GROMACS .gro file of C-alpha atoms in nm:
model
  394
    1UNK     CA    1  16.097   6.226  10.747
    2UNK     CA    2  16.009   5.866  10.950
    3UNK     CA    3  15.963   5.583  10.773
    4UNK     CA    4  15.569   5.557  10.816
    5UNK     CA    5  15.429   5.176  10.780
    6UNK     CA    6  14.991   5.128  10.749
    7UNK     CA    7  14.728   4.878  10.658
    8UNK     CA    8  14.773   4.592  10.414
    9UNK     CA    9  14.593   4.535  10.116
   10UNK     CA   10  14.362   4.253  10.304
   11UNK     CA   11  14.297   4.441  10.574
   12UNK     CA   12  14.135   4.709  10.285
   13UNK     CA   13  13.927   4.458  10.170
   14UNK     CA   14  14.104   4.514   9.832
   15UNK     CA   15  14.085   4.278   9.552
   16UNK     CA   16  14.394   4.033   9.612
   17UNK     CA   17  14.667   4.109   9.436
   18UNK     CA   18  14.757   3.879   9.100
   19UNK     CA   19  14.909   3.536   9.124
   20UNK     CA   20  15.289   3.501   9.053
   21UNK     CA   21  15.424   3.622   8.875
   22UNK     CA   22  15.306   3.999   8.879
   23UNK     CA   23  15.150   4.190   8.568
   24UNK     CA   24  15.525   4.421   8.588
   25UNK     CA   25  15.897   4.371   8.686
   26UNK     CA   26  16.014   4.429   9.054
   27UNK     CA   27  16.377   4.542   9.064
   28UNK     CA   28  16.410   4.489   9.388
   29UNK     CA   29  16.581   4.154   9.327
   30UNK     CA   30  16.710   4.064   9.683
   31UNK     CA   31  16.344   4.177   9.886
   32UNK     CA   32  16.118   4.134   9.622
   33UNK     CA   33  15.956   4.476   9.703
   34UNK     CA   34  15.777   4.675   9.502
   35UNK     CA   35  15.903   4.998   9.458
   36UNK     CA   36  15.727   5.338   9.279
   37UNK     CA   37  15.845   5.711   9.323
   38UNK     CA   38  15.517   5.957   9.275
   39UNK     CA   39  15.516   6.330   9.169
   40UNK     CA   40  15.267   6.559   9.255
   41UNK     CA   41  15.178   6.883   9.144
   42UNK     CA   42  14.867   6.983   9.023
   43UNK     CA   43  14.846   7.307   9.244
   44UNK     CA   44  15.083   7.521   9.443
   45UNK     CA   45  15.245   7.203   9.603
   46UNK     CA   46  15.500   6.984   9.450
   47UNK     CA   47  15.637   6.705   9.572
   48UNK     CA   48  15.778   6.370   9.574
   49UNK     CA   49  15.741   6.047   9.807
   50UNK     CA   50  15.864   5.745   9.743
   51UNK     CA   51  15.670   5.436   9.853
   52UNK     CA   52  15.699   5.048   9.916
   53UNK     CA   53  15.538   4.688   9.926
   54UNK     CA   54  15.655   4.414  10.076
   55UNK     CA   55  15.571   4.105  10.044
   56UNK     CA   56  15.607   3.957  10.364
   57UNK     CA   57  15.385   4.206  10.539
   58UNK     CA   58  15.226   4.267  10.278
   59UNK     CA   59  15.252   4.617  10.455
   60UNK     CA   60  15.273   4.994  10.233
   61UNK     CA   61  15.533   5.183  10.440
   62UNK     CA   62  15.612   5.535  10.300
   63UNK     CA   63  16.036   5.626  10.265
   64UNK     CA   64  16.000   5.937  10.234
   65UNK     CA   65  15.838   6.208  10.146
   66UNK     CA   66  15.931   6.587  10.067
   67UNK     CA   67  15.766   6.850   9.957
   68UNK     CA   68  15.784   7.247   9.874
   69UNK     CA   69  15.534   7.497   9.859
   70UNK     CA   70  15.483   7.818   9.667
   71UNK     CA   71  15.359   8.093   9.851
   72UNK     CA   72  15.197   8.376   9.665
   73UNK     CA   73  15.286   8.725   9.852
   74UNK     CA   74  14.981   8.810  10.064
   75UNK     CA   75  14.626   8.994   9.906
   76UNK     CA   76  14.710   8.770   9.550
   77UNK     CA   77  14.620   8.398   9.481
   78UNK     CA   78  14.882   8.153   9.269
   79UNK     CA   79  14.886   8.197   8.924
   80UNK     CA   80  14.962   7.874   8.647
   81UNK     CA   81  15.280   8.059   8.545
   82UNK     CA   82  15.456   8.092   8.838
   83UNK     CA   83  15.350   7.812   9.020
   84UNK     CA   84  15.473   7.588   8.695
   85UNK     CA   85  15.866   7.786   8.723
   86UNK     CA   86  15.861   7.711   9.112
   87UNK     CA   87  15.819   7.291   9.061
   88UNK     CA   88  16.040   7.282   8.800
   89UNK     CA   89  16.301   7.474   8.993
   90UNK     CA   90  16.254   7.261   9.306
   91UNK     CA   91  16.135   6.914   9.076
   92UNK     CA   92  16.505   6.787   9.021
   93UNK     CA   93  16.617   6.862   9.437
   94UNK     CA   94  16.338   6.673   9.537
   95UNK     CA   95  16.350   6.325   9.341
   96UNK     CA   96  16.698   6.358   9.454
   97UNK     CA   97  16.594   6.403   9.849
   98UNK     CA   98  16.334   6.160   9.777
   99UNK     CA   99  16.491   5.906   9.716
  100UNK     CA  100  16.850   5.955   9.918
  101UNK     CA  101  16.582   5.957  10.195
  102UNK     CA  102  16.434   5.626  10.132
  103UNK     CA  103  16.798   5.478  10.034
  104UNK     CA  104  17.013   5.637  10.252
  105UNK     CA  105  17.425   5.557  10.111
  106UNK     CA  106  17.234   5.428   9.804
  107UNK     CA  107  17.431   5.546   9.514
  108UNK     CA  108  17.214   5.406   9.266
  109UNK     CA  109  16.895   5.366   9.424
  110UNK     CA  110  16.636   5.412   9.130
  111UNK     CA  111  16.790   5.072   9.009
  112UNK     CA  112  16.508   4.965   9.256
  113UNK     CA  113  16.215   5.147   9.112
  114UNK     CA  114  15.924   4.992   8.935
  115UNK     CA  115  15.752   5.262   8.837
  116UNK     CA  116  15.705   5.627   8.819
  117UNK     CA  117  15.320   5.776   8.918
  118UNK     CA  118  15.195   6.136   8.840
  119UNK     CA  119  14.869   6.361   8.804
  120UNK     CA  120  14.704   6.339   8.501
  121UNK     CA  121  14.486   6.566   8.671
  122UNK     CA  122  14.235   6.731   8.766
  123UNK     CA  123  14.470   7.110   8.866
  124UNK     CA  124  14.629   7.399   8.744
  125UNK     CA  125  14.781   7.356   8.328
  126UNK     CA  126  15.070   7.449   8.353
  127UNK     CA  127  15.216   7.299   8.709
  128UNK     CA  128  15.086   6.959   8.607
  129UNK     CA  129  15.214   6.969   8.238
  130UNK     CA  130  15.550   7.038   8.371
  131UNK     CA  131  15.533   6.757   8.640
  132UNK     CA  132  15.411   6.525   8.387
  133UNK     CA  133  15.730   6.619   8.188
  134UNK     CA  134  15.934   6.538   8.434
  135UNK     CA  135  15.760   6.137   8.533
  136UNK     CA  136  15.814   6.129   8.148
  137UNK     CA  137  16.225   6.192   8.150
  138UNK     CA  138  16.259   5.978   8.447
  139UNK     CA  139  16.047   5.688   8.273
  140UNK     CA  140  16.239   5.711   7.969
  141UNK     CA  141  16.589   5.751   8.163
  142UNK     CA  142  16.553   5.440   8.314
  143UNK     CA  143  16.309   5.249   8.137
  144UNK     CA  144  16.068   5.172   8.443
  145UNK     CA  145  15.663   5.212   8.325
  146UNK     CA  146  15.466   5.575   8.407
  147UNK     CA  147  15.117   5.549   8.581
  148UNK     CA  148  14.894   5.817   8.575
  149UNK     CA  149  14.750   5.873   8.879
  150UNK     CA  150  14.371   6.050   8.905
  151UNK     CA  151  14.478   6.350   9.199
  152UNK     CA  152  14.204   6.258   9.389
  153UNK     CA  153  14.169   5.925   9.420
  154UNK     CA  154  14.502   5.949   9.491
  155UNK     CA  155  14.381   6.174   9.779
  156UNK     CA  156  14.140   5.883   9.907
  157UNK     CA  157  14.329   5.547   9.891
  158UNK     CA  158  14.602   5.747  10.096
  159UNK     CA  159  14.354   5.827  10.412
  160UNK     CA  160  14.269   5.469  10.331
  161UNK     CA  161  14.590   5.312  10.379
  162UNK     CA  162  14.689   5.584  10.676
  163UNK     CA  163  14.342   5.532  10.864
  164UNK     CA  164  14.320   5.193  10.823
  165UNK     CA  165  14.022   5.299  10.636
  166UNK     CA  166  13.831   4.936  10.361
  167UNK     CA  167  13.472   5.130  10.270
  168UNK     CA  168  13.360   5.482  10.417
  169UNK     CA  169  13.177   5.754  10.313
  170UNK     CA  170  13.490   5.960  10.181
  171UNK     CA  171  13.474   6.399  10.247
  172UNK     CA  172  13.734   6.524   9.971
  173UNK     CA  173  13.745   6.895  10.027
  174UNK     CA  174  14.034   7.097   9.895
  175UNK     CA  175  14.108   7.428   9.718
  176UNK     CA  176  13.980   7.329   9.416
  177UNK     CA  177  13.767   7.054   9.491
  178UNK     CA  178  13.402   6.964   9.767
  179UNK     CA  179  13.231   6.618   9.697
  180UNK     CA  180  13.104   6.348   9.917
  181UNK     CA  181  13.240   6.001   9.782
  182UNK     CA  182  13.131   5.642   9.823
  183UNK     CA  183  13.223   5.340   9.608
  184UNK     CA  184  12.994   5.093   9.486
  185UNK     CA  185  13.066   4.821   9.226
  186UNK     CA  186  13.102   4.932   8.931
  187UNK     CA  187  13.453   4.918   8.950
  188UNK     CA  188  13.478   5.326   9.055
  189UNK     CA  189  13.407   5.589   9.290
  190UNK     CA  190  13.074   5.722   9.296
  191UNK     CA  191  13.053   6.061   9.324
  192UNK     CA  192  12.722   6.110   9.607
  193UNK     CA  193  12.734   6.523   9.652
  194UNK     CA  194  12.967   6.816   9.543
  195UNK     CA  195  13.024   7.231   9.543
  196UNK     CA  196  12.833   7.378   9.241
  197UNK     CA  197  12.975   7.625   9.174
  198UNK     CA  198  13.291   7.728   9.436
  199UNK     CA  199  13.505   7.445   9.674
  200UNK     CA  200  13.513   7.566   9.960
  201UNK     CA  201  13.929   7.621   9.963
  202UNK     CA  202  13.840   7.841   9.757
  203UNK     CA  203  13.591   8.036   9.946
  204UNK     CA  204  13.864   8.053  10.224
  205UNK     CA  205  14.144   8.180  10.025
  206UNK     CA  206  13.978   8.403   9.878
  207UNK     CA  207  13.738   8.567  10.185
  208UNK     CA  208  14.131   8.595  10.327
  209UNK     CA  209  14.230   8.768  10.053
  210UNK     CA  210  13.963   9.039  10.149
  211UNK     CA  211  14.085   9.067  10.478
  212UNK     CA  212  14.469   9.038  10.406
  213UNK     CA  213  14.518   8.737  10.608
  214UNK     CA  214  14.871   8.584  10.429
  215UNK     CA  215  14.894   8.259  10.235
  216UNK     CA  216  15.175   8.128  10.415
  217UNK     CA  217  15.129   7.831  10.534
  218UNK     CA  218  14.787   7.844  10.354
  219UNK     CA  219  14.507   8.116  10.387
  220UNK     CA  220  14.261   7.811  10.523
  221UNK     CA  221  14.525   7.796  10.833
  222UNK     CA  222  14.568   8.116  10.886
  223UNK     CA  223  14.115   8.215  10.903
  224UNK     CA  224  14.080   7.865  11.136
  225UNK     CA  225  14.357   8.062  11.354
  226UNK     CA  226  14.195   8.378  11.363
  227UNK     CA  227  13.844   8.165  11.474
  228UNK     CA  228  14.041   8.082  11.708
  229UNK     CA  229  14.195   8.368  11.882
  230UNK     CA  230  13.940   8.454  12.073
  231UNK     CA  231  13.770   8.334  12.375
  232UNK     CA  232  13.461   8.130  12.228
  233UNK     CA  233  13.214   8.302  12.418
  234UNK     CA  234  13.361   8.632  12.285
  235UNK     CA  235  13.280   8.555  11.966
  236UNK     CA  236  12.952   8.709  11.782
  237UNK     CA  237  12.810   8.398  11.542
  238UNK     CA  238  12.704   8.642  11.245
  239UNK     CA  239  12.423   8.465  11.040
  240UNK     CA  240  12.511   8.381  10.671
  241UNK     CA  241  12.352   8.247  10.392
  242UNK     CA  242  12.370   7.836  10.382
  243UNK     CA  243  12.414   7.713  10.063
  244UNK     CA  244  12.303   7.327  10.087
  245UNK     CA  245  12.081   7.179   9.762
  246UNK     CA  246  11.978   6.844   9.816
  247UNK     CA  247  12.349   6.644   9.863
  248UNK     CA  248  12.524   6.941   9.671
  249UNK     CA  249  12.636   7.301   9.835
  250UNK     CA  250  12.679   7.614   9.706
  251UNK     CA  251  12.958   7.884   9.848
  252UNK     CA  252  12.962   8.194   9.609
  253UNK     CA  253  12.712   8.365   9.815
  254UNK     CA  254  12.851   8.303  10.145
  255UNK     CA  255  13.212   8.451  10.011
  256UNK     CA  256  12.988   8.748   9.851
  257UNK     CA  257  12.794   8.823  10.125
  258UNK     CA  258  13.100   8.767  10.391
  259UNK     CA  259  13.332   9.037  10.202
  260UNK     CA  260  13.025   9.281  10.176
  261UNK     CA  261  13.040   9.245  10.514
  262UNK     CA  262  13.453   9.241  10.559
  263UNK     CA  263  13.378   9.584  10.375
  264UNK     CA  264  13.115   9.755  10.536
  265UNK     CA  265  13.090   9.664  10.930
  266UNK     CA  266  13.413   9.520  10.978
  267UNK     CA  267  13.475   9.856  10.858
  268UNK     CA  268  13.329  10.017  11.106
  269UNK     CA  269  13.373   9.825  11.430
  270UNK     CA  270  13.003   9.627  11.439
  271UNK     CA  271  13.188   9.270  11.374
  272UNK     CA  272  13.572   9.211  11.399
  273UNK     CA  273  13.790   8.980  11.117
  274UNK     CA  274  13.758   8.678  11.468
  275UNK     CA  275  13.369   8.713  11.414
  276UNK     CA  276  13.409   8.635  11.097
  277UNK     CA  277  13.611   8.404  11.014
  278UNK     CA  278  13.379   8.196  11.280
  279UNK     CA  279  13.086   8.250  11.091
  280UNK     CA  280  13.152   8.159  10.845
  281UNK     CA  281  13.353   7.838  10.917
  282UNK     CA  282  13.064   7.732  11.095
  283UNK     CA  283  12.837   7.798  10.836
  284UNK     CA  284  13.031   7.625  10.590
  285UNK     CA  285  13.134   7.339  10.791
  286UNK     CA  286  12.787   7.248  10.910
  287UNK     CA  287  12.679   7.209  10.497
  288UNK     CA  288  12.964   6.992  10.491
  289UNK     CA  289  12.853   6.806  10.755
  290UNK     CA  290  12.474   6.778  10.698
  291UNK     CA  291  12.575   6.635  10.339
  292UNK     CA  292  12.850   6.393  10.461
  293UNK     CA  293  12.527   6.241  10.694
  294UNK     CA  294  12.296   6.210  10.477
  295UNK     CA  295  12.551   6.016  10.217
  296UNK     CA  296  12.619   5.785  10.526
  297UNK     CA  297  12.250   5.756  10.634
  298UNK     CA  298  12.123   5.630  10.267
  299UNK     CA  299  12.498   5.415  10.204
  300UNK     CA  300  12.479   5.261  10.531
  301UNK     CA  301  12.797   5.320  10.669
  302UNK     CA  302  12.954   5.356  10.967
  303UNK     CA  303  13.297   5.544  10.906
  304UNK     CA  304  13.379   5.887  10.737
  305UNK     CA  305  13.777   5.991  10.553
  306UNK     CA  306  13.843   6.355  10.509
  307UNK     CA  307  14.073   6.411  10.284
  308UNK     CA  308  14.244   6.706  10.135
  309UNK     CA  309  14.394   7.020  10.250
  310UNK     CA  310  14.067   7.152  10.437
  311UNK     CA  311  14.037   6.839  10.582
  312UNK     CA  312  14.331   6.940  10.835
  313UNK     CA  313  14.041   7.195  11.001
  314UNK     CA  314  14.049   7.084  11.339
  315UNK     CA  315  13.714   7.250  11.378
  316UNK     CA  316  13.606   7.073  11.092
  317UNK     CA  317  13.689   6.773  11.241
  318UNK     CA  318  13.545   6.813  11.614
  319UNK     CA  319  13.202   6.909  11.410
  320UNK     CA  320  13.222   6.575  11.210
  321UNK     CA  321  13.311   6.424  11.520
  322UNK     CA  322  13.012   6.490  11.712
  323UNK     CA  323  12.785   6.427  11.437
  324UNK     CA  324  12.914   6.068  11.393
  325UNK     CA  325  12.926   6.031  11.755
  326UNK     CA  326  12.522   6.133  11.771
  327UNK     CA  327  12.439   5.816  11.527
  328UNK     CA  328  12.274   5.494  11.609
  329UNK     CA  329  12.555   5.274  11.586
  330UNK     CA  330  12.796   5.584  11.647
  331UNK     CA  331  13.041   5.593  11.364
  332UNK     CA  332  13.424   5.682  11.349
  333UNK     CA  333  13.629   5.987  11.215
  334UNK     CA  334  13.930   5.903  10.980
  335UNK     CA  335  14.125   6.249  10.972
  336UNK     CA  336  14.501   6.346  10.927
  337UNK     CA  337  14.752   6.547  10.989
  338UNK     CA  338  14.889   6.803  10.723
  339UNK     CA  339  15.111   6.499  10.633
  340UNK     CA  340  14.916   6.330  10.419
  341UNK     CA  341  14.578   6.592  10.429
  342UNK     CA  342  14.760   6.859  10.229
  343UNK     CA  343  14.908   6.744   9.890
  344UNK     CA  344  15.207   6.509   9.875
  345UNK     CA  345  15.400   6.229   9.646
  346UNK     CA  346  15.340   5.964   9.858
  347UNK     CA  347  14.940   5.992   9.788
  348UNK     CA  348  15.013   6.013   9.465
  349UNK     CA  349  15.266   5.704   9.475
  350UNK     CA  350  15.002   5.484   9.695
  351UNK     CA  351  14.746   5.533   9.400
  352UNK     CA  352  14.962   5.460   9.142
  353UNK     CA  353  15.075   5.081   9.332
  354UNK     CA  354  14.766   4.987   9.379
  355UNK     CA  355  14.767   5.016   9.034
  356UNK     CA  356  15.037   4.952   8.859
  357UNK     CA  357  14.981   4.583   9.118
  358UNK     CA  358  14.681   4.552   8.900
  359UNK     CA  359  14.788   4.540   8.527
  360UNK     CA  360  14.765   4.941   8.507
  361UNK     CA  361  15.021   5.122   8.339
  362UNK     CA  362  15.009   5.458   8.123
  363UNK     CA  363  15.165   5.420   7.772
  364UNK     CA  364  15.414   5.751   7.687
  365UNK     CA  365  15.157   5.841   7.407
  366UNK     CA  366  14.907   5.829   7.628
  367UNK     CA  367  15.101   6.011   7.882
  368UNK     CA  368  14.846   6.326   7.942
  369UNK     CA  369  14.712   6.563   8.214
  370UNK     CA  370  14.417   6.708   8.178
  371UNK     CA  371  14.207   7.026   8.452
  372UNK     CA  372  13.960   6.845   8.463
  373UNK     CA  373  13.931   6.471   8.511
  374UNK     CA  374  13.665   6.344   8.706
  375UNK     CA  375  13.689   6.187   9.052
  376UNK     CA  376  13.443   5.971   8.901
  377UNK     CA  377  13.639   5.924   8.562
  378UNK     CA  378  13.902   5.682   8.679
  379UNK     CA  379  13.896   5.349   8.731
  380UNK     CA  380  13.981   5.167   9.047
  381UNK     CA  381  14.041   4.779   8.993
  382UNK     CA  382  14.156   4.719   9.351
  383UNK     CA  383  13.873   4.788   9.462
  384UNK     CA  384  13.656   4.515   9.510
  385UNK     CA  385  13.283   4.452   9.363
  386UNK     CA  386  13.165   4.469   9.676
  387UNK     CA  387  12.783   4.582   9.663
  388UNK     CA  388  12.676   4.819   9.848
  389UNK     CA  389  12.311   4.895   9.968
  390UNK     CA  390  12.345   5.237   9.797
  391UNK     CA  391  12.405   5.103   9.459
  392UNK     CA  392  12.098   4.909   9.474
  393UNK     CA  393  11.944   5.288   9.374
  394UNK     CA  394  12.192   5.409   9.160
   0.00000   0.00000   0.00000
């Protein structure tokens, strides 16, 4: 993967970095760069990213970002035990690969690292624990600090930096999470709306299993491709339940309904697989766009940042773009491709380096991980206490 330069801390309107000396040890004495390694393994992907901050250019640069994906057999989801085994079998090789890609020809690249960042949660317990053990081991071996990172915040910070978006409304959509998020002046992110049952990605994954789609590269991607496999004018839109409840959304009823259609009308030929995939996407994405637009109006925001694995979906990006173009003044959609939307080590390194630069580290005795760790529970001291219009009503 090519090195990826991105926005500066100033353009992101972050809190200015503490004055010299920094609250941590810079081990790259020759160039004065802060370099961290990030480990992500909260679900079926395990990734290791190396990221640097250059004090001269003030830019954050991804030096490497390899990952591996556990693909379950068609018709099955990925289970914690098998997923953890997969991560354990790949993590050492991924660390070596990431360091070799970041520092080709360097016999001891670990000497340049200032910290090891890892996912504390949320996620699946056994995979999280496997990666946390790897992070603790590297921290002790190389005598550098640990930085625990909230997985959701990692997605947000990766998106803010990659897209150069300082203060967007965030739509976070993945297999385990569905949230509409803003930042207020509390030093934490605020969840404006979320799913009250299952996540949007889980809804797509479970339906893909019902109709026999492959898990490779992902069930949601294969639903998207199936919906696009037939010209739009030949597709039949099937009305499904619309589960918007204030600022929250519900997908379990929609899933039950479309599963029943697959077991009845699909078998009799009254509808096609493409019809069902198309109708499901159009319905659930409309729900997400509606709640996101309401958050934009409340926050007085003009930008939407889409993060998480489902945010790769081109149709969701198109629908979001239509919404922001209809707003006055016109808004902006900040979207990324699979390199940064899908779980990866660089996003953990990105949030981790922000935390490290502002004095946040994790003691070994506190280096736990948890399946439940909400976005609004994590402190984000690098964000400015910038009063937004919506914060007055919280």
